[in-house]
PDB file of C-alpha atoms and ligand atoms in Angstrom:
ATOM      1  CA  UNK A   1     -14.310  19.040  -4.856  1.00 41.00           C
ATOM      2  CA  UNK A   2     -13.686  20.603  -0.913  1.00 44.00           C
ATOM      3  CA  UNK A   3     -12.971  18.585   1.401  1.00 50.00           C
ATOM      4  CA  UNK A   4     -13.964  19.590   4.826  1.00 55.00           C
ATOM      5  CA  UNK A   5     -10.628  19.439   7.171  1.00 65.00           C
ATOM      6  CA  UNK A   6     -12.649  17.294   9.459  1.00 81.00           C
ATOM      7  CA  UNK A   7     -13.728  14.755   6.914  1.00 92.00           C
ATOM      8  CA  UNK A   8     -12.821  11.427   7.394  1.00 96.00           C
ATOM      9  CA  UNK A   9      -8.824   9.994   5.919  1.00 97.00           C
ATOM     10  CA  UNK A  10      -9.288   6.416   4.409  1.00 98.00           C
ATOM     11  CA  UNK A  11      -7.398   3.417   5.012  1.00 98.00           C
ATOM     12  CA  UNK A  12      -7.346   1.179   1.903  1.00 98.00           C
ATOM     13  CA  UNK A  13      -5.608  -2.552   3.158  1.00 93.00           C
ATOM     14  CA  UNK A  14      -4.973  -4.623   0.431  1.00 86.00           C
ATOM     15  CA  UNK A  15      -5.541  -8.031   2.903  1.00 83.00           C
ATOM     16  CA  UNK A  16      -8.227  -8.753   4.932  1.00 88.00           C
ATOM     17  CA  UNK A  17      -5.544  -9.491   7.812  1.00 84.00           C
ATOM     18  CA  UNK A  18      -4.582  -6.230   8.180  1.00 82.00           C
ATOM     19  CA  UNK A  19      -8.152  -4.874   8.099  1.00 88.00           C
ATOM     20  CA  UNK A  20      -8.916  -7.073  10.716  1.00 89.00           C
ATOM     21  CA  UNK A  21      -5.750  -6.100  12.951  1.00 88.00           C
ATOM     22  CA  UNK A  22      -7.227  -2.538  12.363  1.00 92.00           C
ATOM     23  CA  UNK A  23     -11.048  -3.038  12.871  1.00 94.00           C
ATOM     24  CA  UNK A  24     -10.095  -4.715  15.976  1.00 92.00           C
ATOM     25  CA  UNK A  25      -9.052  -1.153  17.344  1.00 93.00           C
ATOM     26  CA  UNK A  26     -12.251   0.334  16.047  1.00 94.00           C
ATOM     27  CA  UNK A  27     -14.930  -0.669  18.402  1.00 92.00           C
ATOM     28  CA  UNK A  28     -17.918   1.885  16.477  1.00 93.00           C
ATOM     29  CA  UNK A  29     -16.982   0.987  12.783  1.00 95.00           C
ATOM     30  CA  UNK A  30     -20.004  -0.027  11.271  1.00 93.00           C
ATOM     31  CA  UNK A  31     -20.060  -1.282   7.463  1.00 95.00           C
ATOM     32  CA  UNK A  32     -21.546  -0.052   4.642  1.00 96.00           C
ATOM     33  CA  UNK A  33     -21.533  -2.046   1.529  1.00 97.00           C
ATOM     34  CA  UNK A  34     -21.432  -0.660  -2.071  1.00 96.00           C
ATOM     35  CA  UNK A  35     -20.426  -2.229  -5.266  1.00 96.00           C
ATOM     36  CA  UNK A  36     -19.722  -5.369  -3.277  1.00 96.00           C
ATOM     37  CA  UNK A  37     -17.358  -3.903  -0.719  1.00 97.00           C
ATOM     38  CA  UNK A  38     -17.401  -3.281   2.959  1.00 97.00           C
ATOM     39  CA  UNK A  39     -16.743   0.364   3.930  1.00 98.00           C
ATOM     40  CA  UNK A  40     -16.257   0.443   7.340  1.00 97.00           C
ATOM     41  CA  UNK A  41     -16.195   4.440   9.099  1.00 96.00           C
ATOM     42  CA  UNK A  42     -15.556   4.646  12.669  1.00 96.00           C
ATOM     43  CA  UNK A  43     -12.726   6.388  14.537  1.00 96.00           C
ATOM     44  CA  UNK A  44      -8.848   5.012  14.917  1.00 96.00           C
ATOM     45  CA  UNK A  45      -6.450   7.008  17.240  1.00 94.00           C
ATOM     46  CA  UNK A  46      -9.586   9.551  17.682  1.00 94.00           C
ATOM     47  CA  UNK A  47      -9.648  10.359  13.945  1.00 95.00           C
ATOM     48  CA  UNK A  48     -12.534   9.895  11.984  1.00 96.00           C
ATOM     49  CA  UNK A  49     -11.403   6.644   9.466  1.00 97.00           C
ATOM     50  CA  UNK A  50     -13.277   4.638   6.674  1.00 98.00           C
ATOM     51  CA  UNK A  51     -11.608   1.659   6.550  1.00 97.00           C
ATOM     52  CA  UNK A  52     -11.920  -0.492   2.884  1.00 98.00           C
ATOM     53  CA  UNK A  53     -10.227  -3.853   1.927  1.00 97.00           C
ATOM     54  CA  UNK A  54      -8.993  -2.956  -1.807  1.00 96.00           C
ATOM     55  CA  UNK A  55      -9.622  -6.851  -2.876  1.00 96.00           C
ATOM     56  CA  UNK A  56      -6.487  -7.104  -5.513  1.00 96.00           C
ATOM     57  CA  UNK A  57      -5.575  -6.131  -8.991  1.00 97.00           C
ATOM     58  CA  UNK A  58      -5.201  -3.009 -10.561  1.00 98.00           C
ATOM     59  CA  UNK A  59      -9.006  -3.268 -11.662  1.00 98.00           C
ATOM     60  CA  UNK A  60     -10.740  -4.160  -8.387  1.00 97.00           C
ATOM     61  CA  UNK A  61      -8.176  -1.350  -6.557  1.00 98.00           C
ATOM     62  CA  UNK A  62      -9.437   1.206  -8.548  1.00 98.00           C
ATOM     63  CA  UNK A  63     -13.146   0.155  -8.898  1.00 98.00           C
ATOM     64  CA  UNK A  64     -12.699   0.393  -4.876  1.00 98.00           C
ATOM     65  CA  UNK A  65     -11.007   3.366  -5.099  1.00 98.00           C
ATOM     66  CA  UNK A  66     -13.927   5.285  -6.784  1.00 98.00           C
ATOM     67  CA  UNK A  67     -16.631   3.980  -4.727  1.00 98.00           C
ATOM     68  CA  UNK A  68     -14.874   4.963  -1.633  1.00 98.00           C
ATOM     69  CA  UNK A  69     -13.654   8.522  -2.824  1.00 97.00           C
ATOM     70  CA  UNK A  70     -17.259   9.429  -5.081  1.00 96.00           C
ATOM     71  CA  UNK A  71     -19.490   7.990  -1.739  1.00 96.00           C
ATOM     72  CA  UNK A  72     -17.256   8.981   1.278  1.00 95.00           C
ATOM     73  CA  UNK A  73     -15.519  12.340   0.824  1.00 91.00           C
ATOM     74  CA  UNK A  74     -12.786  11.743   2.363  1.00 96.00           C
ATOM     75  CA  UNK A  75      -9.705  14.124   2.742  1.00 96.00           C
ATOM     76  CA  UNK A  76      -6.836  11.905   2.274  1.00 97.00           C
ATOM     77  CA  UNK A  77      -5.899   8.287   1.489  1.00 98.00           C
ATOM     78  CA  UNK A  78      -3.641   6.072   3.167  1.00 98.00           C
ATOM     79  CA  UNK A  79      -3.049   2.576   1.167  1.00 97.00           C
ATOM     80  CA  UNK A  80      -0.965  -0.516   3.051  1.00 96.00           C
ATOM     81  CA  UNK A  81      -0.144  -3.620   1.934  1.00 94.00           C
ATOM     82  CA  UNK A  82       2.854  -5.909   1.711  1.00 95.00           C
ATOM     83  CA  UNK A  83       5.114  -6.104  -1.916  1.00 96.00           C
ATOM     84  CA  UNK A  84       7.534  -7.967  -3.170  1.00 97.00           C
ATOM     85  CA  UNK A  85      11.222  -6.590  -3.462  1.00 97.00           C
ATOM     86  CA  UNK A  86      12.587  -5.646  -6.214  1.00 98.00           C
ATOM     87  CA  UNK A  87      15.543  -3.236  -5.845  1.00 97.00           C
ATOM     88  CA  UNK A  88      18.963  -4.549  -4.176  1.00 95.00           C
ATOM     89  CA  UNK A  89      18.932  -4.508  -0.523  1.00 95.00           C
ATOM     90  CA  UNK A  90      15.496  -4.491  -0.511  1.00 97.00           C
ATOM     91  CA  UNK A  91      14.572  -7.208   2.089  1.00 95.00           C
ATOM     92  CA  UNK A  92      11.545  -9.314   3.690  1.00 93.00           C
ATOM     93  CA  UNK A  93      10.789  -7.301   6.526  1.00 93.00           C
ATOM     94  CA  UNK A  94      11.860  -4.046   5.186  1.00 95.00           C
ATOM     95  CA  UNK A  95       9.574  -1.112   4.701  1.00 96.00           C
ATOM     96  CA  UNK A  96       9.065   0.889   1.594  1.00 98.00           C
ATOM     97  CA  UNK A  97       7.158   4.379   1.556  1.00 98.00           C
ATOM     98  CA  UNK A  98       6.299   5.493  -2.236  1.00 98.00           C
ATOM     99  CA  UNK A  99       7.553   8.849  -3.877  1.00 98.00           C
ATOM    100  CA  UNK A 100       5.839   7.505  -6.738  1.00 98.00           C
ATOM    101  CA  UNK A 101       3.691   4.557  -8.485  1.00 98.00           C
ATOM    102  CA  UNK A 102       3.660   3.353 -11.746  1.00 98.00           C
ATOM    103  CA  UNK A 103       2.044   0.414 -13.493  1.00 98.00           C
ATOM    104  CA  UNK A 104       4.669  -1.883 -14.946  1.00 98.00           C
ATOM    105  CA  UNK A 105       2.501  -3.611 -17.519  1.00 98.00           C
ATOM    106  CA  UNK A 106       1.037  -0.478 -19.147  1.00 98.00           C
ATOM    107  CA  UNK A 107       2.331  -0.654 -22.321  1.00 98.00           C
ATOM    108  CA  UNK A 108       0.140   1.033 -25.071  1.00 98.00           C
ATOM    109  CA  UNK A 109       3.635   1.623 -27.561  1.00 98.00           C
ATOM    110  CA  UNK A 110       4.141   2.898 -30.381  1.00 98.00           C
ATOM    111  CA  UNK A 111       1.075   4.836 -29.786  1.00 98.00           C
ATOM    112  CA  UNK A 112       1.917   6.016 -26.362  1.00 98.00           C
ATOM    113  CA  UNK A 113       5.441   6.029 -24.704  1.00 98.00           C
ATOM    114  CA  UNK A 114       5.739   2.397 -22.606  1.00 98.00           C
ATOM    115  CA  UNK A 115       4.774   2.559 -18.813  1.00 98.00           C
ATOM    116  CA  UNK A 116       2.592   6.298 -19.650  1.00 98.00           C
ATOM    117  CA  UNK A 117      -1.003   6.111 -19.016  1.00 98.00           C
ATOM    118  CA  UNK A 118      -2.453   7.362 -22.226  1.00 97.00           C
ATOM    119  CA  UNK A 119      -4.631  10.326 -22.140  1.00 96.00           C
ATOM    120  CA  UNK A 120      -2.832  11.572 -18.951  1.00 95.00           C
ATOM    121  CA  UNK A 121       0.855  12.557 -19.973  1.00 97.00           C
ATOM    122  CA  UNK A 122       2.005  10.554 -17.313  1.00 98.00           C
ATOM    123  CA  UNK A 123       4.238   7.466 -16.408  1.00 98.00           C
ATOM    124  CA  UNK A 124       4.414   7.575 -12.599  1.00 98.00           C
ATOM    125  CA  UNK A 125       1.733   9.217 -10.114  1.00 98.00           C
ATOM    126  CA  UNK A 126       3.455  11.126  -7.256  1.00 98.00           C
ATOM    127  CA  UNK A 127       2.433  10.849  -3.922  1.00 98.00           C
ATOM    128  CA  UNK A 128       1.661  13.178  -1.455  1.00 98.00           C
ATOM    129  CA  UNK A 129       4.607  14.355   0.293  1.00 97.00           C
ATOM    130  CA  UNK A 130       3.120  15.181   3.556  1.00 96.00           C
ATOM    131  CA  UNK A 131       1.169  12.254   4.015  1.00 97.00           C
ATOM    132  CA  UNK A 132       4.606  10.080   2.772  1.00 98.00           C
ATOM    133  CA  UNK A 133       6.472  12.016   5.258  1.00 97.00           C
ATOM    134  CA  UNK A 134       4.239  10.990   8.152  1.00 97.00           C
ATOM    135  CA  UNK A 135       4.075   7.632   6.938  1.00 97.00           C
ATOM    136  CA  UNK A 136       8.088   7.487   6.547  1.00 98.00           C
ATOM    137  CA  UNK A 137       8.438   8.994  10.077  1.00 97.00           C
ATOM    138  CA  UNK A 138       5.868   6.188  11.798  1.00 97.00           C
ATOM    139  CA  UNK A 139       7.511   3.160  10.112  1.00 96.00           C
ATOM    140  CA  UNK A 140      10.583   4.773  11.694  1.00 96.00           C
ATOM    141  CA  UNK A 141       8.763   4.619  14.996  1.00 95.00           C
ATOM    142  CA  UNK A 142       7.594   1.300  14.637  1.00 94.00           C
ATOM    143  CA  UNK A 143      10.597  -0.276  13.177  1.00 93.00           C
ATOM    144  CA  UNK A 144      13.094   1.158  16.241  1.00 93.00           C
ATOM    145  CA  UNK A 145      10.289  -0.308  18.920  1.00 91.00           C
ATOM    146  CA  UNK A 146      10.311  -3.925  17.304  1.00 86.00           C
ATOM    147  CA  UNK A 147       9.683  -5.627  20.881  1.00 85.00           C
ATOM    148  CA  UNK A 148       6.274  -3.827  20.952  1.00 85.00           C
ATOM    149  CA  UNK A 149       4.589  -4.728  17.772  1.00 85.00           C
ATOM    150  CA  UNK A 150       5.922  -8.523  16.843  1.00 86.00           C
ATOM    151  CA  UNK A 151       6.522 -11.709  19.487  1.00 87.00           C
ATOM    152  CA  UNK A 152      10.315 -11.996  20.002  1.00 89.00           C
ATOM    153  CA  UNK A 153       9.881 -15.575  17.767  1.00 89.00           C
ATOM    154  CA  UNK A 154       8.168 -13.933  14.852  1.00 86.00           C
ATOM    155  CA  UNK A 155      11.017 -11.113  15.095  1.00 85.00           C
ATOM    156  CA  UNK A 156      14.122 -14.048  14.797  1.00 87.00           C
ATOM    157  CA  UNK A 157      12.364 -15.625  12.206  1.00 87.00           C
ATOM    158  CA  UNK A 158      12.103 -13.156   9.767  1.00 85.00           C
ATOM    159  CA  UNK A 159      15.105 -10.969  10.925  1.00 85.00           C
ATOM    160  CA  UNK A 160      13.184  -8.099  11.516  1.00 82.00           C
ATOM    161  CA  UNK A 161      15.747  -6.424  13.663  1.00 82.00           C
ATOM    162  CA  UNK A 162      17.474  -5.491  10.293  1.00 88.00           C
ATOM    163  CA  UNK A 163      14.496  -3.989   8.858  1.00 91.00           C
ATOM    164  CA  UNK A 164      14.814  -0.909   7.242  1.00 95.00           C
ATOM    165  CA  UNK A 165      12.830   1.849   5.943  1.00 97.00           C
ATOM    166  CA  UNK A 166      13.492   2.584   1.969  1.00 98.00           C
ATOM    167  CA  UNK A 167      11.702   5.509  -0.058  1.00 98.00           C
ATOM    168  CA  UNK A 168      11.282   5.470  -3.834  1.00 98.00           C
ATOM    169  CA  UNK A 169       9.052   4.099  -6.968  1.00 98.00           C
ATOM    170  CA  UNK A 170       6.475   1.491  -6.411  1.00 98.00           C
ATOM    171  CA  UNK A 171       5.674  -0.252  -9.474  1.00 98.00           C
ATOM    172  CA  UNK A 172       2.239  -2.052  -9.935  1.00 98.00           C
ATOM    173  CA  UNK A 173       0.580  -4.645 -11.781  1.00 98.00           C
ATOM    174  CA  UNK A 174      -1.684  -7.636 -12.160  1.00 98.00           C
ATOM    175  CA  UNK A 175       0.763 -10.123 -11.711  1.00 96.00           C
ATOM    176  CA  UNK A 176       2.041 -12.174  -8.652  1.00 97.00           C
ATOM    177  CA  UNK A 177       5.807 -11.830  -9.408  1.00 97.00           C
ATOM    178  CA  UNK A 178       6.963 -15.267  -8.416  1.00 96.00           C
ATOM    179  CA  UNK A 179      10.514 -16.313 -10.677  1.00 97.00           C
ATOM    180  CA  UNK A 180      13.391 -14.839 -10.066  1.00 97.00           C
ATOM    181  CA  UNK A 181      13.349 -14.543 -14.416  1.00 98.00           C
ATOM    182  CA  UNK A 182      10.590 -11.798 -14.273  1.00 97.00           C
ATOM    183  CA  UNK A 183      11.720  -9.955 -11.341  1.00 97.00           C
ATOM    184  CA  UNK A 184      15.295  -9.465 -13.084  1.00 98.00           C
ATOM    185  CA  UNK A 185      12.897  -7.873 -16.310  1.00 98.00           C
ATOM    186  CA  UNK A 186      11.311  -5.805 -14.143  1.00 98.00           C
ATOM    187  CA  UNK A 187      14.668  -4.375 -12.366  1.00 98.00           C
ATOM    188  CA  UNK A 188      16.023  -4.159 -15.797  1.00 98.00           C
ATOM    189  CA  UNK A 189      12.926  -2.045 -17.229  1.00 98.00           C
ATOM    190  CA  UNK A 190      12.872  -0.141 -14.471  1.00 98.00           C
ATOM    191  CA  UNK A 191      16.397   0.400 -12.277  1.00 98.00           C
ATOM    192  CA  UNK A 192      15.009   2.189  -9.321  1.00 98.00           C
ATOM    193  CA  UNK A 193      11.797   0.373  -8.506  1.00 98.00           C
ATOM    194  CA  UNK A 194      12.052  -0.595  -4.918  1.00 98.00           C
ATOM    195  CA  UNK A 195       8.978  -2.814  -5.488  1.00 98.00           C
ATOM    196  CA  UNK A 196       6.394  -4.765  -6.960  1.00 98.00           C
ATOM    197  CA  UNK A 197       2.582  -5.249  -5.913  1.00 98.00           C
ATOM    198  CA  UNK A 198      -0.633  -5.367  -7.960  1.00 98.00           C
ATOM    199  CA  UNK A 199      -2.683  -2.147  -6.530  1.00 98.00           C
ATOM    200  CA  UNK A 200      -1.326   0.967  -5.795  1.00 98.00           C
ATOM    201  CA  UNK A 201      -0.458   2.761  -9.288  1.00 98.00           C
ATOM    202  CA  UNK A 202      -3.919   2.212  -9.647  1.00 98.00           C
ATOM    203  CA  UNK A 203      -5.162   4.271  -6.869  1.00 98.00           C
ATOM    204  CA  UNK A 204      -2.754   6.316  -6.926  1.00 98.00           C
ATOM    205  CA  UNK A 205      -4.293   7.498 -10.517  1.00 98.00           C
ATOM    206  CA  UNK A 206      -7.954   7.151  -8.955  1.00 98.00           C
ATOM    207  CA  UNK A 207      -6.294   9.751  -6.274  1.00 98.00           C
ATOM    208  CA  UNK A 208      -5.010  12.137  -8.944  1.00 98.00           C
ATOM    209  CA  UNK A 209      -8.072  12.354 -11.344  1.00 97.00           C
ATOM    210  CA  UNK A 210     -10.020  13.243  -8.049  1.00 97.00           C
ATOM    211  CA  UNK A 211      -7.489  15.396  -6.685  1.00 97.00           C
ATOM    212  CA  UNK A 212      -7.119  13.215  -3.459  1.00 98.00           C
ATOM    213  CA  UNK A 213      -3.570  13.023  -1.513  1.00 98.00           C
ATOM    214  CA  UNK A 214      -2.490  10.072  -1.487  1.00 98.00           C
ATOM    215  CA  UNK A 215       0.319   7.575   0.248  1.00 98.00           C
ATOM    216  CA  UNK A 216       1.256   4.631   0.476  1.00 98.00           C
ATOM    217  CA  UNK A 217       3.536   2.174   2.564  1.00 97.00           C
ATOM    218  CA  UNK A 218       4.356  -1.497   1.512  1.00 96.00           C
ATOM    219  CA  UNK A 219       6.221  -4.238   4.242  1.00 94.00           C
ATOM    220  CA  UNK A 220       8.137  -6.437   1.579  1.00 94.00           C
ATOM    221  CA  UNK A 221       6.846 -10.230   2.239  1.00 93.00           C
ATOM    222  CA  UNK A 222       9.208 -11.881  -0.288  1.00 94.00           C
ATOM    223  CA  UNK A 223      11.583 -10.982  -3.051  1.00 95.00           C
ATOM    224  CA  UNK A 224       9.700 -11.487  -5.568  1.00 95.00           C
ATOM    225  CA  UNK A 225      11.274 -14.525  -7.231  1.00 94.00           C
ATOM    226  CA  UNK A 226      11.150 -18.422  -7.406  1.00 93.00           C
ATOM    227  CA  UNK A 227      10.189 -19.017  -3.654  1.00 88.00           C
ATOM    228  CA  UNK A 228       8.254 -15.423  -3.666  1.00 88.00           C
ATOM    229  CA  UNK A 229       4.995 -17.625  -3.093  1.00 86.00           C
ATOM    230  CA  UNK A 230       6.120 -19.531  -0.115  1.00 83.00           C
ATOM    231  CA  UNK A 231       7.917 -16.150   1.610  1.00 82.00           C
ATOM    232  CA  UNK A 232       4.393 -14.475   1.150  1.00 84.00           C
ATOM    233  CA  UNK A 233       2.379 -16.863   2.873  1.00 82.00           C
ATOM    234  CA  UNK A 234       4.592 -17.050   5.649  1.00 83.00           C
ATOM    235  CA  UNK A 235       5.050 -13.490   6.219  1.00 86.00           C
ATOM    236  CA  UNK A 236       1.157 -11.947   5.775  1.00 85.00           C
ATOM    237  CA  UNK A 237      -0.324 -13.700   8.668  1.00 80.00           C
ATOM    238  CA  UNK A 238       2.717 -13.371  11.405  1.00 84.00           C
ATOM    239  CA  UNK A 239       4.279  -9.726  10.713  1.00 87.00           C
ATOM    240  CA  UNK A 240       2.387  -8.126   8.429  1.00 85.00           C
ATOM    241  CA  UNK A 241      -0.976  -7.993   9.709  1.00 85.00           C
ATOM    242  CA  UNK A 242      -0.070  -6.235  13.293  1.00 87.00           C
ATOM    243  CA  UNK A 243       3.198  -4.221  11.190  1.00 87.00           C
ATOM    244  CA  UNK A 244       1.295  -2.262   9.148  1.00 88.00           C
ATOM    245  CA  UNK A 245      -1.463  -1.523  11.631  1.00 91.00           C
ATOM    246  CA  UNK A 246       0.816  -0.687  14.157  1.00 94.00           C
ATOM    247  CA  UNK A 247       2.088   2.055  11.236  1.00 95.00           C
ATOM    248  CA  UNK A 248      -1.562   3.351  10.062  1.00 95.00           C
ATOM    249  CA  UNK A 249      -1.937   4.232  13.712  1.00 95.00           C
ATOM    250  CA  UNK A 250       1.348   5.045  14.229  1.00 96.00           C
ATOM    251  CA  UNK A 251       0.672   7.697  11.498  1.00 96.00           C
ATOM    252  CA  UNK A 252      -2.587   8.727  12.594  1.00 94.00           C
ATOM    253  CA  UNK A 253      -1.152  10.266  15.779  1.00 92.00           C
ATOM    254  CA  UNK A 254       0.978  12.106  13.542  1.00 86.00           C
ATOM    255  CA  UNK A 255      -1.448  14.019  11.169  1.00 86.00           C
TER     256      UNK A 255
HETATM  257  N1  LIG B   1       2.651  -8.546  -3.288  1.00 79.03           N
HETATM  258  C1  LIG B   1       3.485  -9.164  -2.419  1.00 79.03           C
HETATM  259  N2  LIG B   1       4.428  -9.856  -3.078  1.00 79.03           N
HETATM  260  C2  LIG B   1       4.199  -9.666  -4.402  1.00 79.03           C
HETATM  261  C3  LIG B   1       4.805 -10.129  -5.584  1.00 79.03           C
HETATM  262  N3  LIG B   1       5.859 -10.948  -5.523  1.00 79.03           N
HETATM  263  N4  LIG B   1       4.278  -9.746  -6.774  1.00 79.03           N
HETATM  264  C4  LIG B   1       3.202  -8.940  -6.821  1.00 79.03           C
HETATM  265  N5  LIG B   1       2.582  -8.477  -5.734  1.00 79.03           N
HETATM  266  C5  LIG B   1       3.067  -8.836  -4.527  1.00 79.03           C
END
């Protein structure tokens, strides 16, 4: 497929909170619905956007992920969401930009090597190193102008000031990871996941069978372990939401 330089880059969000923080800044989105979802196209930072809620789960991810990239033509694809950490150091607040996804509960063994997606030869989908970059270089931005994005209260509470930016393997799959039991599997299955949500290896392999650059960037909400539920709630509604719109635009500017 070609892809016209001046078709549209999509935004997939994986909550509707930080769809809303973005649709608020596009004034002339209008929906379109198809297979259920709501693709909204408009413009964000004068760039022509189509802006989709993923819903969650590898399945639903990559059933959006089709729609949007078989209906919509778009050039590029730009997934955000929050994630649970996984590596060391890897903290609630802190940003991670993938090099690569894989999904963590793909396990078709003996007849396929564990983690590979049979069929395909591979174990972890790449992403686009451009598109990282610019992601990488926004949640820079965004991270060193704290005072801008998040109320001074919401920036004590979670500690934000230490945020940091990290840049490695995202793992994916359909399961909330909430005991600190199955979080020490995963690190031991995997040693350099950074970590662990339930979408983005999928689209990520959407991406590659269409030949579709794709990124991604994940704000960790929790640490994936016994009090990963609580940590989430908290954090979606008060940072992430205006975080990671304050990065999609941040990147926009930048492409
Ligand atoms: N998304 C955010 N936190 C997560 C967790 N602990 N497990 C899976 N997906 C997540």
């Amino acid at each position: 497929m070609s892809v016209r330089s001046d078709a549209p880059l999509a935004i997939v969000g994986a909550m509707q909170e930080e769809l809303a923080a973005l649709l608020a800044a596009m004034p002339d989105a209008r929906p379109e619905t198809l297979a259920g979802r709501q693709f909204w196209r408009g413009h964000l930072e004068g760039r022509p956007v189509v802006v989709v809620l993923s819903r969650i789960g590898k399945v639903a991810a990559a059933t959006t992920a089709t729609v949007l990239l078989a209906h919509h033509g778009v050039r590029a694809v730009l997934f955000t969401g929050v994630a649970g950490g996984l590596a060391e150091g890897v903290a609630v607040g802190d940003v991670v930009v993938a090099r690569d996804l894989l999904q963590h509960d793909m396990d078709a063994s003996p007849l396929f090597p564990r983690h590979e997606v049979p069929l395909t030869g591979m174990t972890r989908f790449p992403a686009d190193a451009a598109l990282a970059n610019a992601l990488a270089a926004a949640a820079q931005d965004v991270l060193a102008e704290l005072p801008a994005h998040l109320p001074a209260d919401v920036q004590a509470e979670f500690a934000m000031t230490k945020a940091r930016l990290h840049r490695g393997l995202i793992v994916s799959g359909d399961r909330f990871v909430a005991t600190a039991a199955e979080s020490a599997r995963l690190r031991a299955d995997l040693p350099d996941a950074l970590a662990v949500e339930m979408e983005g290896a999928a689209v990520a392999q959407v991406c590659h069978d269409w030949g579709v650059p794709f990124a991604a960037v994940r704000t960790i909400s929790d640490r994936a372990d016994d009090a990963a539920h609580a940590d989430f709630g908290r954090f979606v509604g008060r940072v992430a939401s205006p975080f990671s719109a304050a990065i999609v635009r941040r990147t926009l500017t930048r492409l």
